[in-house]
Short mmCIF file of N, CA and C in Angstrom, two decimals:
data_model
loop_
_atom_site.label_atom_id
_atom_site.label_comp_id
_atom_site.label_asym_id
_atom_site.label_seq_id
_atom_site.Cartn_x
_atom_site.Cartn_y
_atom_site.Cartn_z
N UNK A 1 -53.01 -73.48 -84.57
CA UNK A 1 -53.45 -74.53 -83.69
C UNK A 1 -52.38 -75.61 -83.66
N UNK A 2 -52.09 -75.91 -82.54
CA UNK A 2 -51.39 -77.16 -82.84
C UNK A 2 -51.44 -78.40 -81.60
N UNK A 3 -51.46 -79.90 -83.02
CA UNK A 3 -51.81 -80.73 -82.37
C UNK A 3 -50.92 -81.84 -81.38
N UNK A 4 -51.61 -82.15 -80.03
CA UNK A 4 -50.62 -83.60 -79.54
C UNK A 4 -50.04 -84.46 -80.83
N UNK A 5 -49.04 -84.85 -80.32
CA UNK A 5 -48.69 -86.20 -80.97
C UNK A 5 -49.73 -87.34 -81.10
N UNK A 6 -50.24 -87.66 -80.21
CA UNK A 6 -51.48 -88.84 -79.85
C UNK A 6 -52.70 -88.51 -81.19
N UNK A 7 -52.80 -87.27 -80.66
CA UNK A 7 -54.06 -86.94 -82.14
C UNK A 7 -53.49 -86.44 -83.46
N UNK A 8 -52.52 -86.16 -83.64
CA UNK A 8 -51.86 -86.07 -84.61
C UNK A 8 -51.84 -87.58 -85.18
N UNK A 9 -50.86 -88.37 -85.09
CA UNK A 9 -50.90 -89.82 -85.40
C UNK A 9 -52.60 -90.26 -85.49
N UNK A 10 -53.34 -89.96 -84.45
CA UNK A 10 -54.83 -90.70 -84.40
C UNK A 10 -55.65 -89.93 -86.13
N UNK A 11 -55.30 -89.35 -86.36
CA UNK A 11 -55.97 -88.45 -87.13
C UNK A 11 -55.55 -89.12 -88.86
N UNK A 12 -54.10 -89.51 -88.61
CA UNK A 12 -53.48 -89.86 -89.59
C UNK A 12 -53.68 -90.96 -90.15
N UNK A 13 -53.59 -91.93 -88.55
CA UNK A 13 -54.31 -93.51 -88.74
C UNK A 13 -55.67 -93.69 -89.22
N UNK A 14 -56.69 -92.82 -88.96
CA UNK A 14 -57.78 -92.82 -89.12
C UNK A 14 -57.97 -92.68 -90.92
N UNK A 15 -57.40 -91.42 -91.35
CA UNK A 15 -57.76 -91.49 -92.80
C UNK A 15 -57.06 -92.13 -93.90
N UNK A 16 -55.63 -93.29 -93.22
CA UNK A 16 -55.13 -94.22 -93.90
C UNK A 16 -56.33 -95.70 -93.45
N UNK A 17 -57.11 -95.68 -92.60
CA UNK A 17 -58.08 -96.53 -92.21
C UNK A 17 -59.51 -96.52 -93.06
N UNK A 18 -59.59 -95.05 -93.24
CA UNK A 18 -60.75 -94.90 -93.72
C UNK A 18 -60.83 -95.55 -95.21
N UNK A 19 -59.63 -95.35 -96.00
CA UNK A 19 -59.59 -95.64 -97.21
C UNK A 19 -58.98 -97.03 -97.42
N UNK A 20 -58.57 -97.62 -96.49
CA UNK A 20 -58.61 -98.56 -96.74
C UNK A 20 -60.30 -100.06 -96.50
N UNK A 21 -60.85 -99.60 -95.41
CA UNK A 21 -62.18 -99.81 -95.67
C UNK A 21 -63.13 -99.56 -97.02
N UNK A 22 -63.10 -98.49 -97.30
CA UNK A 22 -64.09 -97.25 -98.28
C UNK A 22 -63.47 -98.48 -99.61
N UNK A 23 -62.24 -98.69 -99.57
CA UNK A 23 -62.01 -99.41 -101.10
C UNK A 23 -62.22 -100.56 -100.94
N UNK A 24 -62.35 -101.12 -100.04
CA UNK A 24 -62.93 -102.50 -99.83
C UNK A 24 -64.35 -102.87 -100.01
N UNK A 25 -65.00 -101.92 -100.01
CA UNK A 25 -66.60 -101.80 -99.69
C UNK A 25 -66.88 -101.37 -101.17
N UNK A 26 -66.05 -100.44 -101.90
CA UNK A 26 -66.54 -100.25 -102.97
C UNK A 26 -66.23 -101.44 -103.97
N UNK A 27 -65.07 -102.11 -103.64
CA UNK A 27 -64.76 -103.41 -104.31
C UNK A 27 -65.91 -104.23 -104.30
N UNK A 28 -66.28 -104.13 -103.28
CA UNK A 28 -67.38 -105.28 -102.85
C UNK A 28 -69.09 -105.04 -103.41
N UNK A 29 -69.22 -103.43 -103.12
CA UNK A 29 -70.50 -102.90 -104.15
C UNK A 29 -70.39 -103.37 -105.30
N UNK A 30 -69.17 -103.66 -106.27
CA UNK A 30 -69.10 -103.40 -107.83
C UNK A 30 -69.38 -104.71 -107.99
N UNK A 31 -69.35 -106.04 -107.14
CA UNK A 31 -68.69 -107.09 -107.43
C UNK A 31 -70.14 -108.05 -106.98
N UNK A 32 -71.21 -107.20 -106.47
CA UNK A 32 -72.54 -107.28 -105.96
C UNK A 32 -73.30 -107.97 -106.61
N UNK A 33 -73.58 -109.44 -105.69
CA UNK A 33 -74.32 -110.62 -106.96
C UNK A 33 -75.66 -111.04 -106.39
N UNK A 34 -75.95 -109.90 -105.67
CA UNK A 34 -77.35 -109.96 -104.36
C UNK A 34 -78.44 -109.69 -105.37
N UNK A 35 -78.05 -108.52 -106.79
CA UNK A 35 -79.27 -108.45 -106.79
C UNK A 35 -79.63 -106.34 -106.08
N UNK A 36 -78.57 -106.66 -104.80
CA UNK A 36 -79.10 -104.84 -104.55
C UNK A 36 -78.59 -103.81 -104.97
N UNK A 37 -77.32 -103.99 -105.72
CA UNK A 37 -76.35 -103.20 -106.35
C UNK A 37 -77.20 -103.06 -107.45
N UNK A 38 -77.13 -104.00 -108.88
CA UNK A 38 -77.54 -103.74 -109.53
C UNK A 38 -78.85 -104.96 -110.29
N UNK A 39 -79.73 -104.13 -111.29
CA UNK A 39 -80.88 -105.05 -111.67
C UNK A 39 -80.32 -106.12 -112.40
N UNK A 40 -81.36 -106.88 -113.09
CA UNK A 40 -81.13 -107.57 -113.77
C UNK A 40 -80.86 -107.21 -114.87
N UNK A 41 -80.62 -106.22 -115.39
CA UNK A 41 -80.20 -105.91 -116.87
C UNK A 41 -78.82 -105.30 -116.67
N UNK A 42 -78.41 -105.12 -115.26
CA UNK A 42 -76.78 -105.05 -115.07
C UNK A 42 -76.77 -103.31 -114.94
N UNK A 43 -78.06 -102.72 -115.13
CA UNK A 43 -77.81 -101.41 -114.49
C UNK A 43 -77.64 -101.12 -113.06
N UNK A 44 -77.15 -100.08 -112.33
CA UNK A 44 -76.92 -99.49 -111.26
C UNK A 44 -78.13 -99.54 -110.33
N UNK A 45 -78.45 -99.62 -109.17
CA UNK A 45 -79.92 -99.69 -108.61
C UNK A 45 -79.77 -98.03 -107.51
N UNK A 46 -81.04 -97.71 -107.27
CA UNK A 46 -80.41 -96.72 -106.05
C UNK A 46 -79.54 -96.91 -104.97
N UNK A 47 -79.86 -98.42 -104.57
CA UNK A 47 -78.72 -98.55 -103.40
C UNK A 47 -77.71 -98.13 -103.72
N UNK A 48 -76.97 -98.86 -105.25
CA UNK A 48 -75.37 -98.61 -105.48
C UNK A 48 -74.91 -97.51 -105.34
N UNK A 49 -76.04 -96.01 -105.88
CA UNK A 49 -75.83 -94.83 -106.01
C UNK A 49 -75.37 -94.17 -104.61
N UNK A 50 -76.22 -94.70 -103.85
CA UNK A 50 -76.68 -94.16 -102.33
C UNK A 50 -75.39 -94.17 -102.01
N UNK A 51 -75.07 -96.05 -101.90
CA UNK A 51 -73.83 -95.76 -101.63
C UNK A 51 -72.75 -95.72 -101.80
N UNK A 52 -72.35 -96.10 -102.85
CA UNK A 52 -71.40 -94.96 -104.01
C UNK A 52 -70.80 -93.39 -103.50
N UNK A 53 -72.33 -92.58 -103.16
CA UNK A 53 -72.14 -91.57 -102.51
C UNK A 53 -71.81 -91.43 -101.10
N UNK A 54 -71.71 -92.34 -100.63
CA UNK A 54 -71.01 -92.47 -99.19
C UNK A 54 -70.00 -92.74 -99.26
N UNK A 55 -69.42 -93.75 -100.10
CA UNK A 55 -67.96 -93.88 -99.96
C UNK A 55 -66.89 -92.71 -100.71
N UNK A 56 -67.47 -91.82 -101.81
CA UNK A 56 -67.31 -90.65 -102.07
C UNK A 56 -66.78 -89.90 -101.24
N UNK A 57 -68.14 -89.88 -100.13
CA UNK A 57 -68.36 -88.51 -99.18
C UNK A 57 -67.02 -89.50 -97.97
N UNK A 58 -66.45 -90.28 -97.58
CA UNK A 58 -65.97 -90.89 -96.89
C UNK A 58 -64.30 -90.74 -97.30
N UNK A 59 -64.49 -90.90 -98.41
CA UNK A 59 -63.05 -90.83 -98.96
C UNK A 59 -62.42 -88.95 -99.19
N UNK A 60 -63.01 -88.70 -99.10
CA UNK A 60 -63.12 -86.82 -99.26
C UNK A 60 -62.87 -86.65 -97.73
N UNK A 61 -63.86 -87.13 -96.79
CA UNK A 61 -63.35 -87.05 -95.44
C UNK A 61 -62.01 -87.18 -94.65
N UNK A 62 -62.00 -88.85 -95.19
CA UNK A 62 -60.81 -89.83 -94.58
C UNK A 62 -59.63 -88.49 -95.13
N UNK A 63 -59.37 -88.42 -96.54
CA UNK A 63 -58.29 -87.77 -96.79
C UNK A 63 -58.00 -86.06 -96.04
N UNK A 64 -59.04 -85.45 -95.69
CA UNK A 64 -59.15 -84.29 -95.10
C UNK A 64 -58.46 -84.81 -93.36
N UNK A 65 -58.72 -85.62 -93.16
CA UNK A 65 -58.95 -85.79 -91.73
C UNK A 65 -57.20 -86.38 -91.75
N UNK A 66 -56.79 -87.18 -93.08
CA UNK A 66 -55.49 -87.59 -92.84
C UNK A 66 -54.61 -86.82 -93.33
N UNK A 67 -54.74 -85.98 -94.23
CA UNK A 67 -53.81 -84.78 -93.92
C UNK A 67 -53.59 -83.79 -92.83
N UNK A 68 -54.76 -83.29 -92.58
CA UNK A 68 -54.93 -82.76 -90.77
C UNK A 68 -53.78 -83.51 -90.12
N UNK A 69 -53.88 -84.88 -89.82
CA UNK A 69 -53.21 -85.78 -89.64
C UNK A 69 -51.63 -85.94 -89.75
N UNK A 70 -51.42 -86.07 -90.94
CA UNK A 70 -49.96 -85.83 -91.48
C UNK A 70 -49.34 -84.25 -91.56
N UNK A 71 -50.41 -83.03 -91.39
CA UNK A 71 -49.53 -82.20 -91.29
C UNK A 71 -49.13 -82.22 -89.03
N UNK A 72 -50.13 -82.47 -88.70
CA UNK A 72 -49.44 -82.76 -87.40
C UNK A 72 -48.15 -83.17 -87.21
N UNK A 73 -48.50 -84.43 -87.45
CA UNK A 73 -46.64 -85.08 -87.74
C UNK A 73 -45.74 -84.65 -88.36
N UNK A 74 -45.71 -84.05 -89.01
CA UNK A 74 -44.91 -82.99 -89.73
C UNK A 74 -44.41 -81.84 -88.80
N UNK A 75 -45.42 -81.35 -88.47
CA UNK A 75 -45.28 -79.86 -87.85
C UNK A 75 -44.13 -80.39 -86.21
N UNK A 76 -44.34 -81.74 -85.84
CA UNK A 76 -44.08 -82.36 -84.41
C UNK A 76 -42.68 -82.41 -84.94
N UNK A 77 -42.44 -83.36 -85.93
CA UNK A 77 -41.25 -83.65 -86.16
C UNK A 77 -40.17 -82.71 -86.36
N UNK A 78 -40.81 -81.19 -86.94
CA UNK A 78 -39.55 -80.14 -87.12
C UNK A 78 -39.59 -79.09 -86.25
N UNK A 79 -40.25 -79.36 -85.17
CA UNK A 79 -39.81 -78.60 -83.50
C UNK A 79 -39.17 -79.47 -82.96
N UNK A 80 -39.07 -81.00 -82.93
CA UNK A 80 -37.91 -81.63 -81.98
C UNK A 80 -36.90 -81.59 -82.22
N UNK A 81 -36.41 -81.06 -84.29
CA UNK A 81 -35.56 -81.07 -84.26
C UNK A 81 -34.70 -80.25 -83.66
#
């Protein structure tokens, strides 16, 4: 299969995007003074877990989707040569 340039790059941007969100959000779960992250005895609550497991499942993505990504650009760059 092989990809445009446009989605090649889009693919790439996307899972250098993704992880840069995903670590921001998990920064921000850990750092959680709401009360929904974790109880009052400083354990984990289901939310954190929940989503914990999303940024997991997000970061597993992002990187699938940005290698897809980077092998595009790769593959583009050594046919023009």
């Amino acid at each position: 299969m092989r990809l445009s340039r446009s989605a090649s790059w889009f693919l790439l941007a996307f899972g250098v995007w993704s992880w840069i969100i995903w670590t921001t959000f998990v920064k921000n779960l850990w750092k959680d003074g709401s009360g929904l992250a974790f109880d009052d005895a400083g354990d984990p609550t289901a939310y954190f877990w929940v989503h914990l497991a999303l940024a997991v499942t997000s970061f597993l993505l992002g990187t699938g989707v940005g290698v897809i990504g980077l092998r595009g650009v790769r593959a583009l760059r050594r046919e023009s040569r």
